[in-house]
CSV table of C-alpha atoms in Angstrom, one decimal:
chain,number,residue,atom,x,y,z
A,1090,UNK,CA,1.2,17.2,16.8
A,1091,UNK,CA,4.6,18.6,15.4
A,1092,UNK,CA,5.3,22.0,14.8
A,1093,UNK,CA,4.5,21.3,11.2
A,1094,UNK,CA,1.4,20.8,12.2
A,1095,UNK,CA,1.1,17.2,10.7
A,1096,UNK,CA,-1.0,15.1,13.7
A,1097,UNK,CA,0.3,11.3,14.3
A,1098,UNK,CA,-0.7,8.6,12.5
A,1099,UNK,CA,0.7,4.9,12.3
A,1100,UNK,CA,0.3,3.0,8.8
A,1101,UNK,CA,0.3,-0.2,9.7
A,1102,UNK,CA,0.1,-2.8,6.6
A,1103,UNK,CA,-1.5,-6.1,6.9
A,1104,UNK,CA,-1.5,-9.1,5.5
A,1105,UNK,CA,-0.1,-12.2,4.6
A,1106,UNK,CA,3.6,-12.7,3.9
A,1107,UNK,CA,4.6,-12.8,0.3
A,1108,UNK,CA,1.1,-10.3,-0.7
A,1109,UNK,CA,3.6,-7.4,-1.2
A,1110,UNK,CA,3.5,-5.7,1.8
A,1111,UNK,CA,7.5,-5.2,1.7
A,1112,UNK,CA,6.8,-3.4,-1.4
A,1113,UNK,CA,3.5,-0.8,-0.1
A,1114,UNK,CA,5.8,-0.2,3.0
A,1115,UNK,CA,9.1,1.0,1.4
A,1116,UNK,CA,6.9,2.9,-0.8
A,1117,UNK,CA,5.4,4.6,2.2
A,1118,UNK,CA,9.1,4.3,3.6
A,1119,UNK,CA,10.4,6.5,0.2
A,1120,UNK,CA,8.1,9.2,0.3
A,1121,UNK,CA,9.4,10.1,3.9
A,1122,UNK,CA,7.0,8.5,5.6
A,1123,UNK,CA,9.2,6.4,8.9
A,1124,UNK,CA,10.0,2.9,9.5
A,1125,UNK,CA,11.8,2.9,12.9
A,1126,UNK,CA,15.2,1.7,13.6
A,1127,UNK,CA,16.2,-0.5,12.5
A,1128,UNK,CA,15.6,-2.3,10.2
A,1129,UNK,CA,15.3,-6.0,8.8
A,1130,UNK,CA,18.5,-6.8,6.3
A,1131,UNK,CA,17.1,-7.3,2.3
A,1132,UNK,CA,18.3,-10.8,1.6
A,1133,UNK,CA,17.6,-12.8,-1.6
A,1134,UNK,CA,13.8,-13.9,-0.9
A,1135,UNK,CA,13.2,-10.2,-0.6
A,1136,UNK,CA,16.2,-8.1,-2.1
A,1137,UNK,CA,14.6,-4.2,-2.2
A,1138,UNK,CA,13.9,-4.8,1.8
A,1139,UNK,CA,11.5,-5.5,3.8
A,1140,UNK,CA,10.9,-2.4,5.7
A,1141,UNK,CA,10.0,-3.8,8.9
A,1142,UNK,CA,10.9,-3.0,12.0
A,1143,UNK,CA,13.5,-5.4,13.9
A,1144,UNK,CA,12.1,-4.9,16.9
A,1145,UNK,CA,8.4,-6.0,16.2
A,1146,UNK,CA,9.9,-8.7,14.2
A,1147,UNK,CA,11.3,-9.9,17.5
A,1148,UNK,CA,8.3,-9.0,19.6
A,1149,UNK,CA,6.0,-11.4,17.4
A,1150,UNK,CA,8.1,-13.9,17.1
A,1151,UNK,CA,7.9,-14.6,21.1
A,1152,UNK,CA,4.2,-13.3,21.7
A,1153,UNK,CA,3.9,-16.2,19.0
A,1154,UNK,CA,5.8,-18.7,20.7
A,1155,UNK,CA,3.5,-18.1,23.7
A,1156,UNK,CA,0.4,-18.4,22.0
A,1157,UNK,CA,1.6,-21.7,20.6
A,1158,UNK,CA,0.7,-20.0,16.6
A,1159,UNK,CA,2.3,-20.0,13.4
A,1160,UNK,CA,3.6,-17.5,11.5
A,1161,UNK,CA,0.9,-18.7,8.9
A,1162,UNK,CA,-1.7,-20.6,10.8
A,1163,UNK,CA,-4.6,-22.1,9.3
A,1164,UNK,CA,-6.9,-22.8,12.9
A,1165,UNK,CA,-9.5,-20.0,13.3
A,1166,UNK,CA,-8.4,-21.2,17.2
A,1167,UNK,CA,-5.6,-19.1,16.7
A,1168,UNK,CA,-7.3,-15.8,16.6
A,1169,UNK,CA,-8.2,-16.4,20.5
A,1170,UNK,CA,-4.9,-17.0,22.0
A,1171,UNK,CA,-3.2,-14.1,20.1
A,1172,UNK,CA,-6.6,-12.1,20.8
A,1173,UNK,CA,-6.1,-13.6,24.6
A,1174,UNK,CA,-2.0,-12.0,24.4
A,1175,UNK,CA,-2.9,-8.6,23.1
A,1176,UNK,CA,-5.7,-8.0,26.0
A,1177,UNK,CA,-2.8,-7.7,28.1
A,1178,UNK,CA,-1.8,-4.9,29.8
A,1179,UNK,CA,2.0,-4.8,30.4
A,1180,UNK,CA,2.0,-5.8,26.2
A,1181,UNK,CA,0.4,-3.5,25.6
A,1182,UNK,CA,2.4,-1.1,28.2
A,1183,UNK,CA,5.4,-2.1,26.4
A,1184,UNK,CA,3.9,-1.6,22.7
A,1185,UNK,CA,3.2,2.1,23.6
A,1186,UNK,CA,6.1,2.7,25.2
A,1187,UNK,CA,8.4,2.3,22.0
A,1188,UNK,CA,6.2,3.7,19.7
A,1189,UNK,CA,6.4,6.7,21.8
A,1190,UNK,CA,9.9,8.2,20.4
A,1191,UNK,CA,9.5,7.4,17.2
A,1192,UNK,CA,7.1,9.9,16.7
A,1193,UNK,CA,10.2,12.3,17.4
A,1194,UNK,CA,11.5,11.5,14.0
A,1195,UNK,CA,8.4,12.0,12.3
A,1196,UNK,CA,4.9,12.5,12.9
A,1197,UNK,CA,3.3,9.6,10.7
A,1198,UNK,CA,4.8,5.8,11.0
A,1199,UNK,CA,5.0,2.8,9.4
A,1200,UNK,CA,4.7,-0.8,11.1
A,1201,UNK,CA,4.9,-3.9,8.9
A,1202,UNK,CA,5.7,-7.4,9.6
A,1203,UNK,CA,3.3,-10.9,8.0
A,1204,UNK,CA,2.7,-11.3,10.9
A,1205,UNK,CA,1.4,-8.1,12.7
A,1206,UNK,CA,-2.5,-9.1,11.9
A,1207,UNK,CA,-2.1,-11.8,14.9
A,1208,UNK,CA,-2.4,-8.7,16.8
A,1209,UNK,CA,-4.1,-5.7,15.5
A,1210,UNK,CA,-5.8,-4.2,18.6
A,1211,UNK,CA,-3.0,-4.2,20.3
A,1212,UNK,CA,-1.3,-2.1,18.2
A,1213,UNK,CA,-4.7,-0.2,17.6
A,1214,UNK,CA,-4.8,0.7,21.3
A,1215,UNK,CA,-1.1,1.0,21.8
A,1216,UNK,CA,-0.7,3.7,19.0
A,1217,UNK,CA,-3.7,5.5,20.3
A,1218,UNK,CA,-2.4,5.7,24.0
A,1219,UNK,CA,0.9,8.3,22.2
A,1220,UNK,CA,-2.5,10.1,20.6
A,1221,UNK,CA,-1.9,8.9,16.9
A,1222,UNK,CA,-4.1,7.3,14.8
A,1223,UNK,CA,-3.7,3.5,13.5
A,1224,UNK,CA,-4.9,3.4,9.4
A,1225,UNK,CA,-4.4,0.1,7.8
A,1226,UNK,CA,-3.9,-0.8,4.4
A,1227,UNK,CA,-4.5,-4.6,3.1
A,1228,UNK,CA,-1.8,-6.1,1.2
A,1229,UNK,CA,-4.0,-8.2,-1.8
A,1230,UNK,CA,-2.5,-11.2,-3.7
A,1231,UNK,CA,-3.7,-13.7,-6.1
A,1232,UNK,CA,-3.9,-16.5,-2.8
A,1233,UNK,CA,-1.8,-19.0,-5.3
A,1234,UNK,CA,1.5,-16.7,-5.9
A,1235,UNK,CA,0.8,-15.7,-1.9
A,1236,UNK,CA,1.9,-20.2,-2.1
A,1237,UNK,CA,3.9,-20.5,-5.1
A,1238,UNK,CA,5.5,-17.9,-3.3
A,1239,UNK,CA,6.0,-19.0,0.1
A,1240,UNK,CA,7.1,-22.5,-1.7
A,1241,UNK,CA,9.7,-21.3,-3.4
A,1242,UNK,CA,11.3,-18.4,-1.0
A,1243,UNK,CA,10.9,-19.7,2.6
A,1244,UNK,CA,11.0,-23.1,1.5
A,1245,UNK,CA,7.8,-24.1,2.9
A,1246,UNK,CA,7.0,-27.7,2.8
A,1247,UNK,CA,3.1,-27.9,4.7
A,1248,UNK,CA,1.9,-28.2,1.4
A,1249,UNK,CA,-0.6,-26.2,-1.0
A,1250,UNK,CA,-3.5,-27.1,1.0
A,1251,UNK,CA,-1.7,-25.7,4.2
A,1252,UNK,CA,-0.9,-22.6,3.0
A,1253,UNK,CA,-4.1,-22.1,1.2
A,1254,UNK,CA,-6.2,-22.3,4.3
A,1255,UNK,CA,-3.6,-20.2,6.6
A,1256,UNK,CA,-4.0,-17.4,3.4
A,1257,UNK,CA,-8.1,-17.9,4.4
A,1258,UNK,CA,-7.8,-17.8,7.6
A,1259,UNK,CA,-5.4,-15.3,7.5
A,1260,UNK,CA,-7.2,-12.9,5.3
A,1261,UNK,CA,-10.8,-13.2,6.5
A,1262,UNK,CA,-10.1,-12.4,10.4
A,1263,UNK,CA,-7.7,-9.9,8.9
A,1264,UNK,CA,-10.8,-7.7,6.8
A,1265,UNK,CA,-13.0,-8.3,10.4
A,1266,UNK,CA,-9.9,-7.3,12.7
A,1267,UNK,CA,-9.8,-3.6,10.7
A,1268,UNK,CA,-13.8,-3.7,10.3
A,1269,UNK,CA,-14.6,-0.9,12.4
A,1270,UNK,CA,-12.3,0.9,10.4
A,1271,UNK,CA,-13.7,0.8,7.4
A,1272,UNK,CA,-14.7,4.5,6.0
A,1273,UNK,CA,-11.9,6.0,6.0
A,1274,UNK,CA,-9.3,4.8,8.0
A,1275,UNK,CA,-8.3,1.6,6.1
A,1276,UNK,CA,-7.7,0.6,2.4
A,1277,UNK,CA,-7.3,-2.8,0.3
A,1278,UNK,CA,-4.5,-2.5,-2.2
A,1279,UNK,CA,-3.9,-4.6,-5.0
A,1280,UNK,CA,-0.4,-5.4,-5.7
A,1281,UNK,CA,-0.7,-5.7,-9.2
A,1282,UNK,CA,-2.3,-2.2,-9.5
A,1283,UNK,CA,1.0,-1.4,-6.9
A,1284,UNK,CA,3.4,-2.8,-9.6
A,1285,UNK,CA,1.1,-2.0,-12.8
A,1286,UNK,CA,0.9,2.0,-11.3
A,1287,UNK,CA,2.4,3.3,-8.2
A,1288,UNK,CA,1.8,6.1,-8.0
A,1289,UNK,CA,-2.2,6.2,-8.8
A,1290,UNK,CA,-2.4,3.8,-6.0
A,1291,UNK,CA,-0.3,5.2,-3.5
A,1292,UNK,CA,-1.5,8.6,-3.8
A,1293,UNK,CA,-5.1,6.4,-3.2
A,1294,UNK,CA,-4.2,5.2,-0.7
A,1295,UNK,CA,-2.6,8.7,0.7
A,1296,UNK,CA,-6.0,10.5,0.2
A,1297,UNK,CA,-8.2,8.0,1.6
A,1298,UNK,CA,-6.1,7.5,4.8
A,1299,UNK,CA,-4.7,11.5,5.0
A,1300,UNK,CA,-1.6,10.4,4.9
A,1301,UNK,CA,-0.1,14.3,5.1
A,1302,UNK,CA,4.0,12.8,3.8
A,1303,UNK,CA,2.1,10.8,1.1
A,1304,UNK,CA,-0.3,13.4,-0.5
A,1305,UNK,CA,2.8,16.9,0.0
A,1306,UNK,CA,5.6,14.3,-1.7
A,1307,UNK,CA,8.4,15.8,-3.2
A,1308,UNK,CA,9.8,15.6,-7.1
A,1309,UNK,CA,12.8,13.5,-6.0
A,1310,UNK,CA,10.8,11.1,-3.8
A,1311,UNK,CA,9.5,10.3,-6.6
A,1312,UNK,CA,12.1,9.3,-8.5
A,1313,UNK,CA,13.2,7.4,-6.0
A,1314,UNK,CA,10.2,5.3,-6.2
A,1315,UNK,CA,10.3,4.4,-10.1
A,1316,UNK,CA,13.5,3.4,-9.3
A,1317,UNK,CA,12.4,0.9,-6.6
A,1318,UNK,CA,9.0,-0.2,-8.9
A,1319,UNK,CA,10.3,-3.4,-10.1
A,1320,UNK,CA,7.5,-4.7,-12.5
A,1321,UNK,CA,9.3,-7.8,-12.2
A,1322,UNK,CA,8.7,-7.9,-8.3
A,1323,UNK,CA,5.8,-10.5,-8.9
A,1324,UNK,CA,7.9,-13.7,-9.6
A,1325,UNK,CA,5.9,-16.1,-9.2
A,1326,UNK,CA,2.7,-16.7,-11.4
A,1327,UNK,CA,0.0,-20.0,-10.7
A,1328,UNK,CA,-3.9,-20.0,-10.7
A,1329,UNK,CA,-5.3,-22.3,-7.9
A,1330,UNK,CA,-6.3,-24.9,-10.6
A,1331,UNK,CA,-2.2,-25.3,-10.2
A,1332,UNK,CA,-2.2,-25.7,-6.4
A,1333,UNK,CA,-5.3,-29.0,-6.4
A,1334,UNK,CA,-6.8,-28.3,-3.9
A,1335,UNK,CA,-9.7,-29.8,-2.4
A,1336,UNK,CA,-12.8,-29.2,-4.0
A,1337,UNK,CA,-13.9,-26.9,-0.6
A,1338,UNK,CA,-11.0,-25.2,-0.1
A,1339,UNK,CA,-10.7,-24.3,-3.3
A,1340,UNK,CA,-14.0,-23.0,-3.6
A,1341,UNK,CA,-14.2,-21.0,-0.2
A,1342,UNK,CA,-10.7,-19.9,-1.4
A,1343,UNK,CA,-11.9,-18.7,-5.1
A,1344,UNK,CA,-14.8,-16.7,-3.8
A,1345,UNK,CA,-12.7,-15.2,-0.8
A,1346,UNK,CA,-10.4,-13.3,-3.7
A,1347,UNK,CA,-13.8,-12.1,-5.3
A,1348,UNK,CA,-14.8,-10.4,-2.5
A,1349,UNK,CA,-11.5,-8.9,-1.1
A,1350,UNK,CA,-10.9,-7.8,-4.5
A,1351,UNK,CA,-14.5,-5.7,-3.8
A,1352,UNK,CA,-13.0,-4.1,-1.2
A,1353,UNK,CA,-10.2,-2.3,-3.2
A,1354,UNK,CA,-12.5,-0.4,-5.4
A,1355,UNK,CA,-14.2,2.8,-5.0
A,1356,UNK,CA,-16.4,2.7,-2.4
A,1357,UNK,CA,-16.2,-1.1,-2.7
A,1358,UNK,CA,-16.0,-1.0,1.2
A,1359,UNK,CA,-19.5,-2.0,2.1
A,1360,UNK,CA,-21.6,-3.3,4.8
A,1361,UNK,CA,-23.3,-6.1,2.1
A,1362,UNK,CA,-19.4,-6.9,1.3
A,1363,UNK,CA,-18.6,-7.2,4.9
A,1364,UNK,CA,-22.4,-9.3,5.2
A,1365,UNK,CA,-20.9,-12.2,2.9
A,1366,UNK,CA,-17.0,-11.6,4.1
A,1367,UNK,CA,-19.1,-13.0,7.4
A,1368,UNK,CA,-20.6,-15.4,5.4
A,1369,UNK,CA,-17.3,-17.1,4.3
A,1370,UNK,CA,-15.2,-16.8,7.8
A,1371,UNK,CA,-18.0,-19.7,9.5
A,1372,UNK,CA,-17.7,-21.4,6.3
A,1373,UNK,CA,-14.4,-21.9,6.3
A,1374,UNK,CA,-14.7,-22.8,10.5
A,1375,UNK,CA,-17.1,-25.5,9.9
A,1376,UNK,CA,-14.7,-26.4,7.5
A,1377,UNK,CA,-12.1,-26.8,9.8
A,1378,UNK,CA,-13.5,-28.5,12.4
A,1379,UNK,CA,-15.0,-30.9,10.3
A,1380,UNK,CA,-11.3,-31.8,9.3
A,1381,UNK,CA,-9.7,-31.2,12.6
A,1382,UNK,CA,-12.6,-33.6,13.7
A,1383,UNK,CA,-12.2,-37.0,11.3
A,1384,UNK,CA,-8.2,-36.1,11.6
A,1385,UNK,CA,-7.5,-37.6,14.5
A,1386,UNK,CA,-6.4,-40.6,13.6
A,1387,UNK,CA,-3.7,-39.3,11.4
A,1388,UNK,CA,-2.3,-37.6,15.2
A,1389,UNK,CA,-2.1,-40.2,17.1
A,1390,UNK,CA,-0.8,-41.7,13.7
A,1391,UNK,CA,1.9,-39.5,13.7
A,1392,UNK,CA,2.1,-39.7,17.2
A,1393,UNK,CA,3.1,-42.7,17.8
A,1394,UNK,CA,5.4,-42.4,15.1
A,1395,UNK,CA,7.2,-39.9,16.3
A,1396,UNK,CA,7.4,-42.2,20.0
A,1397,UNK,CA,8.7,-45.2,18.2
A,1398,UNK,CA,11.6,-43.2,16.6
A,1399,UNK,CA,12.3,-42.0,20.4
A,1400,UNK,CA,12.5,-45.6,21.3
A,1401,UNK,CA,14.2,-47.0,18.4
A,1402,UNK,CA,16.6,-43.6,19.2
A,1403,UNK,CA,16.7,-42.8,15.2
A,1404,UNK,CA,19.3,-40.6,14.4
A,1405,UNK,CA,17.3,-37.5,13.6
A,1406,UNK,CA,18.1,-36.2,10.4
A,1407,UNK,CA,18.9,-32.3,10.1
A,1408,UNK,CA,15.4,-30.8,9.7
A,1409,UNK,CA,14.2,-32.9,12.6
A,1410,UNK,CA,11.4,-35.9,13.2
A,1411,UNK,CA,8.9,-34.0,11.3
A,1412,UNK,CA,10.9,-34.3,8.6
A,1413,UNK,CA,10.5,-38.4,9.2
A,1414,UNK,CA,6.2,-37.7,9.0
A,1415,UNK,CA,4.2,-37.3,5.8
A,1416,UNK,CA,3.6,-32.9,5.4
A,1417,UNK,CA,-0.2,-34.1,4.6
A,1418,UNK,CA,0.6,-35.3,8.0
A,1419,UNK,CA,2.6,-32.9,9.8
A,1420,UNK,CA,0.5,-30.2,8.6
A,1421,UNK,CA,-2.7,-31.7,11.5
A,1422,UNK,CA,-0.7,-31.6,14.1
A,1423,UNK,CA,-1.9,-29.8,17.4
A,1424,UNK,CA,1.2,-27.7,18.0
A,1425,UNK,CA,0.4,-29.1,21.0
A,1426,UNK,CA,1.4,-32.3,20.0
A,1427,UNK,CA,4.6,-31.6,18.6
A,1428,UNK,CA,5.6,-30.1,21.5
A,1429,UNK,CA,5.6,-33.0,23.2
A,1430,UNK,CA,6.9,-35.2,20.8
A,1431,UNK,CA,9.9,-32.8,20.8
A,1432,UNK,CA,10.7,-32.9,25.0
A,1433,UNK,CA,9.5,-36.7,24.5
A,1434,UNK,CA,12.9,-36.6,22.0
A,1435,UNK,CA,14.8,-34.5,24.1
A,1436,UNK,CA,14.5,-36.5,27.2
A,1437,UNK,CA,15.3,-40.0,25.4
A,1438,UNK,CA,18.8,-38.3,23.7
A,1439,UNK,CA,19.5,-36.6,27.5
A,1440,UNK,CA,19.0,-39.8,28.7
A,1441,UNK,CA,21.3,-42.0,26.1
């Protein structure tokens, strides 16, 4: 607790990339909460800034690489890999030691990064060890808009089906990972609500999570947020029908979006919704495992194509070998196989 009597708290802003996490974190920062410095600089994809600590992004990049997990990974098994890393004591100590001095700046911190959900357990433990209460805000944006935004601003070439599946994987497991915080330590926030009426939406977040900085914000800070919020930030609008998803994936995505929206309603974070989301998570896992089981030929074909390209010493274009493999095939290739192909290519080049 600080001299003003405000207890330590860390607001973790979670959710899929391009779902409004930067807007939520940016509002919290402008209202007085502290984003640990230095921040990731703004760019063309997010001209008003990301409001995310550079140290956190760098840490997550290293941990994801170690786990063999992509930022937008559609594999349910990827959660086991990142969860295994989150339980390691050296990682917990490192994150705790990083968090601690930032409370000297302000007792209420904001930590946000699209990679955050993969390591929520790690951050929860670290926050508690500093004497802080971890609270969670998960952003909700229509999955078709998330897919379209990633394709537009991240030059993502893995295809709509892969990106929709990764959205499902991310949101279903983020909900489960924060569920023990239901009842006052987590909220679900619609991006559209934030752009339409940020005052009402943010004050709901502040009161639900008992964030004193937001509850007792000043009028000059409110004016700053009014200048920050721009409804045109929602620059991609499309529907699931525009994505052309496989029928079962389309149905699962639509139903999951419907159920997640219930969590954003007053008193909507109920056991009944939790049970339905559990069923949807199991259904997605079954769908993925079925697709994985029958796509082995695609994986083998991609491996053969890579080996043939390496044997022929075909110069790789600027995008690398990946550009020679069809996107729908590439999306199904396990990381271990891709690493093997890259190593094979490296050996051929070094011998040449």
